[in-house]
PDB file of C-alpha atoms in Angstrom:
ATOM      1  CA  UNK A  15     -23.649 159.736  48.290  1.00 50.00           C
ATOM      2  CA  UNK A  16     -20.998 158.889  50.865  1.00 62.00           C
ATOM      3  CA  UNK A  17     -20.780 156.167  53.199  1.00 71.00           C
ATOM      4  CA  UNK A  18     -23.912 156.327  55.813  1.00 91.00           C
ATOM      5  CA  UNK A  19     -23.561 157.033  59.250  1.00 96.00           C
ATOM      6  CA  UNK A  20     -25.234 155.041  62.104  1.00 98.00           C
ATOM      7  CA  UNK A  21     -29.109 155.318  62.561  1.00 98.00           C
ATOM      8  CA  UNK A  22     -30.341 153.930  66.054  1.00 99.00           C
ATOM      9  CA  UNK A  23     -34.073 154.196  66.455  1.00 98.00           C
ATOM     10  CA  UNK A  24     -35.048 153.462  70.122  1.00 98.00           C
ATOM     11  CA  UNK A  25     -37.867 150.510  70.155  1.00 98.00           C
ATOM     12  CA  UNK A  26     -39.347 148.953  73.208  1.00 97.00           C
ATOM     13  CA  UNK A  27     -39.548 145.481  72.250  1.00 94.00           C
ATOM     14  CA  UNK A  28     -43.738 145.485  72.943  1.00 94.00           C
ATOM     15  CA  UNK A  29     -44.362 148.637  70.858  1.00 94.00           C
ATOM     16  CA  UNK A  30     -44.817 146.369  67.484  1.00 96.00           C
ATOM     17  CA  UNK A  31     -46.696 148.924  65.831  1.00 96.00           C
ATOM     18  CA  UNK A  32     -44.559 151.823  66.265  1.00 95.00           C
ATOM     19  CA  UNK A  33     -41.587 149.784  64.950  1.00 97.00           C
ATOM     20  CA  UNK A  34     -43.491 148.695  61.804  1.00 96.00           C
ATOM     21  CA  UNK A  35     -44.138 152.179  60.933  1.00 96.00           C
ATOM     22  CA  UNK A  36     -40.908 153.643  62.013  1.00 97.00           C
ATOM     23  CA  UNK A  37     -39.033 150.849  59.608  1.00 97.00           C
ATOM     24  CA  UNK A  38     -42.028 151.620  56.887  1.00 97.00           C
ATOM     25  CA  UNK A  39     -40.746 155.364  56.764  1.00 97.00           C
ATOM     26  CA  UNK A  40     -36.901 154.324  56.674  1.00 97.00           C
ATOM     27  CA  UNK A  41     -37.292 152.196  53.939  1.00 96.00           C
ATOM     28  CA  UNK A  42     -39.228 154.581  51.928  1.00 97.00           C
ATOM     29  CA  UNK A  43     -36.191 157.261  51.918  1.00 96.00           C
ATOM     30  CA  UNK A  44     -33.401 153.932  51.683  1.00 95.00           C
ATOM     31  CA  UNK A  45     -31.718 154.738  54.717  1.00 96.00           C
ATOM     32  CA  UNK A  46     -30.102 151.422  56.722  1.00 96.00           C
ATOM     33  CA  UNK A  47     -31.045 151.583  60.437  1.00 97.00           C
ATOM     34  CA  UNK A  48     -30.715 149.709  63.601  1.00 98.00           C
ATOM     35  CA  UNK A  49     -33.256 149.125  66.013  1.00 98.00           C
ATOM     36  CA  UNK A  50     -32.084 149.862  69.489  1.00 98.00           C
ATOM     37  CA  UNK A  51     -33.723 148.156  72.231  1.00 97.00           C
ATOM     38  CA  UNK A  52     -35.251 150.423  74.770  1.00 97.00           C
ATOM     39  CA  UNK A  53     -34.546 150.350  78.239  1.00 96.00           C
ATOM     40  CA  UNK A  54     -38.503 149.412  79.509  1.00 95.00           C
ATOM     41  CA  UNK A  55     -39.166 151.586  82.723  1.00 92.00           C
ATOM     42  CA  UNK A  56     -41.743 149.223  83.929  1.00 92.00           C
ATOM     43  CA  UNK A  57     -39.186 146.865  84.948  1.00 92.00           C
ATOM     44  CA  UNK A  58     -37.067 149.225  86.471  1.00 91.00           C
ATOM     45  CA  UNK A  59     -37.256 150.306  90.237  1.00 85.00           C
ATOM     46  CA  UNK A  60     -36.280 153.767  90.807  1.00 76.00           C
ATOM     47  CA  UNK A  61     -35.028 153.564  94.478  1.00 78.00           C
ATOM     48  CA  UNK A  62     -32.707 150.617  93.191  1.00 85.00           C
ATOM     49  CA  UNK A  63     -30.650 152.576  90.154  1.00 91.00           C
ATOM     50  CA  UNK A  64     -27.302 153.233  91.051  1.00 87.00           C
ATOM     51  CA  UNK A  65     -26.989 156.509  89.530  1.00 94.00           C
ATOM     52  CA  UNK A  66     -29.940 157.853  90.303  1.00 96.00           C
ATOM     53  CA  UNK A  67     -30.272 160.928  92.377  1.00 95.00           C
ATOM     54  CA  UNK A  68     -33.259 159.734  94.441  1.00 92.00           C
ATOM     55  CA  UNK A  69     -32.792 161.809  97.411  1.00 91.00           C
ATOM     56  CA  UNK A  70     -31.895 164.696  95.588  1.00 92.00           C
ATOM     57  CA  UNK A  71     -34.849 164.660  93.540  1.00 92.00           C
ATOM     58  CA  UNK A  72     -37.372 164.759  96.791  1.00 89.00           C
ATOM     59  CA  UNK A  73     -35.063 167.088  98.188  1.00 89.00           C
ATOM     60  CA  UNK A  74     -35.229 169.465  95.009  1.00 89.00           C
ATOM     61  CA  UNK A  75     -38.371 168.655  93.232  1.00 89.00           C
ATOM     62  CA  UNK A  76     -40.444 166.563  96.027  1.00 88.00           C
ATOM     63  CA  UNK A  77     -41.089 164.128  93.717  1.00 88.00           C
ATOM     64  CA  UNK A  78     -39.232 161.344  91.711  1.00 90.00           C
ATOM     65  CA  UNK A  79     -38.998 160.642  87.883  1.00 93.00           C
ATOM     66  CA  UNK A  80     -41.269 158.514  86.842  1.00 92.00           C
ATOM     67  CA  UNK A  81     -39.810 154.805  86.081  1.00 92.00           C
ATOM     68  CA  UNK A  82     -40.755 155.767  82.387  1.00 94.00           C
ATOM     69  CA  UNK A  83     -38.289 158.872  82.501  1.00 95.00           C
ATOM     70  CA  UNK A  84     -35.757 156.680  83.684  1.00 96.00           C
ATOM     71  CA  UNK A  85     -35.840 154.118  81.119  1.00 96.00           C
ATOM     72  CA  UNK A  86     -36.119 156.871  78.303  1.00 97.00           C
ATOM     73  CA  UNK A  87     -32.558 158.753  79.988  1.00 97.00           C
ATOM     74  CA  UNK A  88     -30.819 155.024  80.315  1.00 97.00           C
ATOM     75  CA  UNK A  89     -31.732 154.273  76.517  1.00 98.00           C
ATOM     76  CA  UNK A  90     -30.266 157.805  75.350  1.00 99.00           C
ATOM     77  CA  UNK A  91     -27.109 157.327  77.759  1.00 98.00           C
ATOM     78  CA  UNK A  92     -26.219 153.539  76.283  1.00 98.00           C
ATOM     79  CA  UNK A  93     -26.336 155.102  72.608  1.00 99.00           C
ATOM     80  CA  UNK A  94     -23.856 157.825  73.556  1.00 99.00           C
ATOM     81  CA  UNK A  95     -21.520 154.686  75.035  1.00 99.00           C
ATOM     82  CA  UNK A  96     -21.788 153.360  72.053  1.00 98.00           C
ATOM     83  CA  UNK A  97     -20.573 155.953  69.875  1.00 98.00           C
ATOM     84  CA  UNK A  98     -17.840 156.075  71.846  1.00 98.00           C
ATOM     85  CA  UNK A  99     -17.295 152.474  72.020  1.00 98.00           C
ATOM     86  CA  UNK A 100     -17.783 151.577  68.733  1.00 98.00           C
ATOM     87  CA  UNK A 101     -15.543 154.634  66.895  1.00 97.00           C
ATOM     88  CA  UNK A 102     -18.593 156.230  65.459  1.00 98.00           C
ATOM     89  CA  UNK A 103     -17.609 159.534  64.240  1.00 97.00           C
ATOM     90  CA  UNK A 104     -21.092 161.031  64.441  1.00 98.00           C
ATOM     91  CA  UNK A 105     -24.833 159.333  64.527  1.00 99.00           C
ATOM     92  CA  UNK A 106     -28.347 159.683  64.675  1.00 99.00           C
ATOM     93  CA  UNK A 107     -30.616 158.846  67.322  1.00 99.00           C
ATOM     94  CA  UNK A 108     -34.283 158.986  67.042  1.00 98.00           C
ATOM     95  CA  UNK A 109     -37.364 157.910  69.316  1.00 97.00           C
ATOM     96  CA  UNK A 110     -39.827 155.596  67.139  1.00 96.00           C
ATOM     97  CA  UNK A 111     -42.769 158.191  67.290  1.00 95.00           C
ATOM     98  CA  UNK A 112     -42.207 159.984  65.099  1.00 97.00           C
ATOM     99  CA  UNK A 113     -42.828 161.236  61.083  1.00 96.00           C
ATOM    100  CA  UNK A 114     -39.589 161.823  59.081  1.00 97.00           C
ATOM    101  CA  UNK A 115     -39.157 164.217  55.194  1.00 97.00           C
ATOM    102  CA  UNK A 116     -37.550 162.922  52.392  1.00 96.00           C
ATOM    103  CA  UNK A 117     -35.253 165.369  53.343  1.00 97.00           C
ATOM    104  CA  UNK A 118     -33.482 163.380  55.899  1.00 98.00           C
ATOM    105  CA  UNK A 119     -30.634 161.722  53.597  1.00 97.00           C
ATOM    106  CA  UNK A 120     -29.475 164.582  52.154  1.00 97.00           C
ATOM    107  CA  UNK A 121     -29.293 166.491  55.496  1.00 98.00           C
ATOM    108  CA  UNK A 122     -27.887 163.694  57.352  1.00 98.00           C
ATOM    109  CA  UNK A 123     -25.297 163.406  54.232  1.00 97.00           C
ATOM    110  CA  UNK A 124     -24.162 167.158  54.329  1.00 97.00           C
ATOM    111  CA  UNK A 125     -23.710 167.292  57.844  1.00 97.00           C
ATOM    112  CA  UNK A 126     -20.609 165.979  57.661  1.00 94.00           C
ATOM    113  CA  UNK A 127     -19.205 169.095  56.173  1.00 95.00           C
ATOM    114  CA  UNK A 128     -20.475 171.667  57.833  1.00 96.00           C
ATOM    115  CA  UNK A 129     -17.861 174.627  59.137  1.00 97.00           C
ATOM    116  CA  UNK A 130     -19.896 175.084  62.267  1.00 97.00           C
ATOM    117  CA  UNK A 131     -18.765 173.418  64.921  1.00 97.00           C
ATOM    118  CA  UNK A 132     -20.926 171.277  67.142  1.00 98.00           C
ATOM    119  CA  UNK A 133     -21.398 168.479  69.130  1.00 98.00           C
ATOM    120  CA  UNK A 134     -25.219 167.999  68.835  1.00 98.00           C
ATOM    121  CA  UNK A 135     -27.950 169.157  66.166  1.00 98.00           C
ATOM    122  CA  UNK A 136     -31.080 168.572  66.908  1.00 97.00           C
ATOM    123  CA  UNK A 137     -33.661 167.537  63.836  1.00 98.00           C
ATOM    124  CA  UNK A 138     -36.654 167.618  65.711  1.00 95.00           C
ATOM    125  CA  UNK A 139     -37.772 169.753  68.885  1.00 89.00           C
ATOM    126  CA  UNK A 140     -41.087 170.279  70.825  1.00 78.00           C
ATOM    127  CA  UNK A 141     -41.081 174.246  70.993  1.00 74.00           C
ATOM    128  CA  UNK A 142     -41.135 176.911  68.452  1.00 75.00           C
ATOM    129  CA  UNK A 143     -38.096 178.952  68.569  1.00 77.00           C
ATOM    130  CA  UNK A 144     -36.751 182.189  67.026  1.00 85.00           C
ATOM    131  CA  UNK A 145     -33.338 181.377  65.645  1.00 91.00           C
ATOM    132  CA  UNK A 146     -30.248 182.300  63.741  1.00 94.00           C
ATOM    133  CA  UNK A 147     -29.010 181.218  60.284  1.00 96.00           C
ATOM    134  CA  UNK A 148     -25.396 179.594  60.030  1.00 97.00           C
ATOM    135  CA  UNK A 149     -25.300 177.925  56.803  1.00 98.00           C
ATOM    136  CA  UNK A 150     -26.950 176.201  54.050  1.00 98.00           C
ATOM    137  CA  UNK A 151     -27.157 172.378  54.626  1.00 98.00           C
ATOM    138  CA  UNK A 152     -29.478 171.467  51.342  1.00 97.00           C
ATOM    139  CA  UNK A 153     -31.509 173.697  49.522  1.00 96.00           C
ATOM    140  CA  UNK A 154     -34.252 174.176  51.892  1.00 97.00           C
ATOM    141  CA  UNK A 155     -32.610 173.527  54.843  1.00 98.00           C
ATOM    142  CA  UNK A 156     -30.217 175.592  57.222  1.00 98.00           C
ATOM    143  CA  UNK A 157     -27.724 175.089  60.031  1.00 98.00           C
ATOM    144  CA  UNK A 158     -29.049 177.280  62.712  1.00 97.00           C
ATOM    145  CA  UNK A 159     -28.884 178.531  66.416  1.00 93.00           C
ATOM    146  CA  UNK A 160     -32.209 177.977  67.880  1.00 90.00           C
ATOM    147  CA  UNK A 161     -32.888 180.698  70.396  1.00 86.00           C
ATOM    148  CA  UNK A 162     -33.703 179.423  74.089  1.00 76.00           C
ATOM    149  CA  UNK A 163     -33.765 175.827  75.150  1.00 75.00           C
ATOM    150  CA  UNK A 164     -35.415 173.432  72.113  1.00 74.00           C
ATOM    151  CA  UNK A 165     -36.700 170.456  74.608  1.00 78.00           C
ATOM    152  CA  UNK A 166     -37.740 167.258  73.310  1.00 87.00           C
ATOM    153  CA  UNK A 167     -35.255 164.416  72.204  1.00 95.00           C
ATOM    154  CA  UNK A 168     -36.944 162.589  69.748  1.00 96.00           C
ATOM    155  CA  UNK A 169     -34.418 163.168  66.617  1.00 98.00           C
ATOM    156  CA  UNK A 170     -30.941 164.585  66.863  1.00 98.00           C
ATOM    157  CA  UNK A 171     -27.192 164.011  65.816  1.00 99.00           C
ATOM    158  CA  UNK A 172     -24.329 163.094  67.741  1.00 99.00           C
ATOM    159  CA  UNK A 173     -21.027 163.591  67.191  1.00 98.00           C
ATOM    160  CA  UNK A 174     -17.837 161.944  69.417  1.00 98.00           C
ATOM    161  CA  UNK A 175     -17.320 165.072  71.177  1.00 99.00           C
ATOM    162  CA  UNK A 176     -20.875 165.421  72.344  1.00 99.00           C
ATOM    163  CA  UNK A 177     -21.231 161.771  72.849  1.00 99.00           C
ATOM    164  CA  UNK A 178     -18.200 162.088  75.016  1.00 99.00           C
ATOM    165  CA  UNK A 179     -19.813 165.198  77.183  1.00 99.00           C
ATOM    166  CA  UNK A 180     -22.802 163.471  77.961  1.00 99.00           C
ATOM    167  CA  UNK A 181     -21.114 160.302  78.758  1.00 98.00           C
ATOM    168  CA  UNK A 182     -19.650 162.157  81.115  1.00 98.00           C
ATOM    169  CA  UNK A 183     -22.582 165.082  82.261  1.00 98.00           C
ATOM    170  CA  UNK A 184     -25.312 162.568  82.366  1.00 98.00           C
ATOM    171  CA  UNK A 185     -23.227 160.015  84.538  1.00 97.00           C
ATOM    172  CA  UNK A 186     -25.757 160.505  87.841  1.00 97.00           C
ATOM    173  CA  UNK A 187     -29.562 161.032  86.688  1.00 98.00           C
ATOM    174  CA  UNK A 188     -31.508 163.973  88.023  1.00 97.00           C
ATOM    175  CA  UNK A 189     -33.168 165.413  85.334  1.00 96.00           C
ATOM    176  CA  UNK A 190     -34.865 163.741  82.285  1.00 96.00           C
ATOM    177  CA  UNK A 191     -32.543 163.530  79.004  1.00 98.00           C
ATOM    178  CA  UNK A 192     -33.912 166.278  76.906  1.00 96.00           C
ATOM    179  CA  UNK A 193     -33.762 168.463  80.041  1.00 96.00           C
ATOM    180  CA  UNK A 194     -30.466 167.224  80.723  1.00 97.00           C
ATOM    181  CA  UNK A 195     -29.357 167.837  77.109  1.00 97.00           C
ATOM    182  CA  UNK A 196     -30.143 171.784  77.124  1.00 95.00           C
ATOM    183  CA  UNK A 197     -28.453 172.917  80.247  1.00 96.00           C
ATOM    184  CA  UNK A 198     -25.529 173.782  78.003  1.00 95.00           C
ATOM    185  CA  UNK A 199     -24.282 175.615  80.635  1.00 96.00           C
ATOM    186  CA  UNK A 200     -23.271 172.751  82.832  1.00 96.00           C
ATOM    187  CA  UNK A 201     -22.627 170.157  79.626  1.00 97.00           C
ATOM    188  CA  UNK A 202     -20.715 172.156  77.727  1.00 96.00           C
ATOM    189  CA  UNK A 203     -22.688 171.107  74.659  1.00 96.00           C
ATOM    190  CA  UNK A 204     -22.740 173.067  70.943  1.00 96.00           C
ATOM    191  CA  UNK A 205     -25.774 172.793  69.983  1.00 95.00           C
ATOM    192  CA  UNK A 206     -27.385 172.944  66.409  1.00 96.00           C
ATOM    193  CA  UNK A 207     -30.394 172.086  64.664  1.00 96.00           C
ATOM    194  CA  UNK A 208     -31.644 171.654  61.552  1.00 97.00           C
ATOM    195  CA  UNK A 209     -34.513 174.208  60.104  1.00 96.00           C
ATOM    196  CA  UNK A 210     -37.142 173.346  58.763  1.00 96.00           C
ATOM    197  CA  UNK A 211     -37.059 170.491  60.931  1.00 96.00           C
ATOM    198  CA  UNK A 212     -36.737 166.574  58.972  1.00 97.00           C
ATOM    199  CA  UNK A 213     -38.271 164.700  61.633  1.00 97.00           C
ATOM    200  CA  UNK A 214     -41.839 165.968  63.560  1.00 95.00           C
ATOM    201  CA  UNK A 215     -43.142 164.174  66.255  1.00 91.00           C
ATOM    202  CA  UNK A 216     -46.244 161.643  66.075  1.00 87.00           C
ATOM    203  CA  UNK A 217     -48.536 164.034  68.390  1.00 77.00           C
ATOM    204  CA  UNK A 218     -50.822 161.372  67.220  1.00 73.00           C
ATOM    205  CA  UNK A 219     -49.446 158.776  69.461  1.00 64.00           C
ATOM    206  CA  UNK A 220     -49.047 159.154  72.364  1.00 59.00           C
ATOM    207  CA  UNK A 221     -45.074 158.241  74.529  1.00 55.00           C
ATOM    208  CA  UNK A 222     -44.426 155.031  75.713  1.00 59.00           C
ATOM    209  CA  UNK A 223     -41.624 156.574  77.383  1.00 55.00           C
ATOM    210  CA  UNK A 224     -42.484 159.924  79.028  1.00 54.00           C
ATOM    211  CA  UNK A 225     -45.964 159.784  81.676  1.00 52.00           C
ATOM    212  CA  UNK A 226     -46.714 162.142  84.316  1.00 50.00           C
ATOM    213  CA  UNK A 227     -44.687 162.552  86.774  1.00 52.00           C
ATOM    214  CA  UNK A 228     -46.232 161.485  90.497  1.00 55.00           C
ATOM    215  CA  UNK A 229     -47.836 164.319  92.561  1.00 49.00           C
ATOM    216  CA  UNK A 230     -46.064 166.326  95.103  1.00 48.00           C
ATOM    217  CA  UNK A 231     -46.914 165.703  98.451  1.00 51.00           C
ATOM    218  CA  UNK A 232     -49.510 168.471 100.040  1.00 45.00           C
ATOM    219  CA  UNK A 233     -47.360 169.563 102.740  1.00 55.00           C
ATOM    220  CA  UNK A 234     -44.057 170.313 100.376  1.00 60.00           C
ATOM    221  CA  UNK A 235     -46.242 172.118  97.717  1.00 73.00           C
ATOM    222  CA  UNK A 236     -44.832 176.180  99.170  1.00 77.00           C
ATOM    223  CA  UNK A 237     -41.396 174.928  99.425  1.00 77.00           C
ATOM    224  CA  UNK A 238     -40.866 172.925  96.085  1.00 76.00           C
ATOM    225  CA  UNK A 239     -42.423 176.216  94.560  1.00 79.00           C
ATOM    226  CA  UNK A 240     -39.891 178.512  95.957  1.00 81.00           C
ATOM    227  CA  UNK A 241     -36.898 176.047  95.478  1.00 81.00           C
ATOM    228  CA  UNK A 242     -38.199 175.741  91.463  1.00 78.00           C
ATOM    229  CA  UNK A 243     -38.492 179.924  91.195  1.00 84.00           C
ATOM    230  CA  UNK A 244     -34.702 180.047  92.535  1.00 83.00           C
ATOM    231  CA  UNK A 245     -33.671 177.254  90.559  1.00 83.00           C
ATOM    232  CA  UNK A 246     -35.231 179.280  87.335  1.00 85.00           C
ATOM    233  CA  UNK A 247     -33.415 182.611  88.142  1.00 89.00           C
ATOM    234  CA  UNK A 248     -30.067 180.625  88.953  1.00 86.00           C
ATOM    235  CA  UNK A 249     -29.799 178.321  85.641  1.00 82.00           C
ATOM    236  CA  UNK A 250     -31.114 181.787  83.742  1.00 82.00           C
ATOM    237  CA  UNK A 251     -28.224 183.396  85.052  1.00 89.00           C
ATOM    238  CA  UNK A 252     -25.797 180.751  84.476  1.00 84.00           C
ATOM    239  CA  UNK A 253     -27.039 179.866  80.792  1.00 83.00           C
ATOM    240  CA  UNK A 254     -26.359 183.612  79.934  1.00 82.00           C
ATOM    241  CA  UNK A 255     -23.260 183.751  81.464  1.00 85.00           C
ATOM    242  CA  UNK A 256     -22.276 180.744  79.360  1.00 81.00           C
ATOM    243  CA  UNK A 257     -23.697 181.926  76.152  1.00 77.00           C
ATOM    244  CA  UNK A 258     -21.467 185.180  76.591  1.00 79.00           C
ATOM    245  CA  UNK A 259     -18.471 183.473  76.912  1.00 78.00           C
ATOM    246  CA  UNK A 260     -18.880 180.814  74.179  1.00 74.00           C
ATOM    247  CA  UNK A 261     -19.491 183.657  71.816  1.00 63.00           C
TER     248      UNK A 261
END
């Protein structure tokens, strides 16, 4: 097998048990990881973030991310930077709740010949999706298109081009990263994944990253509605548009 590439697995530093059983699963397969971290939303006050689109978000959504979401998108957005910064050529990322095949070393080997290009694949996502073959990437696994947005950013590859769009898509915050991630349209992103997936999420435990969001406020209730049916018709639009031209 070839040299490795770069595992970060995203840790807040008071979610001990999570990290023991994320590194328990790593060592089983004998891939070399790094623990990343995570950016801990408690501490962090929205109104205060630089890049934060605070007003936009009342404006748009009438209500804010939650602290949590913010942390989670700031975590994701120093990996990319560091990709960048440190020469990788691709890597994966992956949020410690999660179960992982012994799969996932051969996959993450034969990515790195794959004709397809890319700039993301995803290993893991939170919706069933239709999708189309590409190519082979082990013996049970393919390279495939998933039809309609995957969500969910709990396991994906990176490479320097996509790590370069989103360092520079995801430079003001407005939407949380997996949300973020699939408006392709706007990014710019190829994205892949990997079928069957490697890496499932723990539905077991539940995010110390993502809550629910805060309510919206009585009185903006009709016109958050409207503005989110526009908003649906206008990104559907655009995302078509931008899947006929990239094809």
């Amino acid at each position: 097998m070839s040299q490795q590439i770069p595992i970060f697995i995203i840790n807040l530093e008071r979610s001990a048990e999570r990290r023991k059983k994320i590194k328990e699963q790593f060592n089983s397969i004998e891939l070399n990881y790094e623990f990343y971290k995570a950016i801990d939303g408690r501490e962090l006050d929205s109104k205060n973030i630089p890049n934060y689109a605070h007003a936009y978000r009342l404006k748009e959504f009438g209500k804010d991310m939650t602290p949590n979401e913010i942390g989670c998108y700031l975590s994701h957005f120093t990996l990319f930077e560091r990709i960048l910064n440190e020469g990788h050529e691709m890597a994966l990322i992956i949020e410690d709740d999660v179960n992982i095949t012994s799969e996932l070393p051969d996959i993450l080997n034969n990515l790195k010949t794959v004709k397809t290009p890319w700039d993301m694949i995803r290993l893991a996502t939170s919706r069933d999706r239709k999708f189309e073959i590409l190519e082979p990437i082990t013996e049970i696994t393919n390279l495939v298109n998933l039809k309609g947005n995957a969500c969910g950013a709990v396991g994906y590859v990176l490479n320097r081009s996509g790590a370069e769009k989103l360092c520079n898509y995801c430079k003001t915050i407005i939407h949380p990263i997996d949300i973020a991630m699939d408006r392709i349209w706007e990014n710019k992103l190829q994205i892949r994944a990997v079928f069957p997936f490697p890496i499932v999420h723990d539905n077991n435990v539940q995010s110390d990253i993502r809550t629910d969001s805060p309510p919206i406020e009585a009185p903006q209730k009709t016109i958050h509605k409207l503005r989110r049916k526009r908003r649906k018709i206008v990104d559907g639009i655009n995302k078509r548009l931008w899947e006929l031209k990239s094809h």
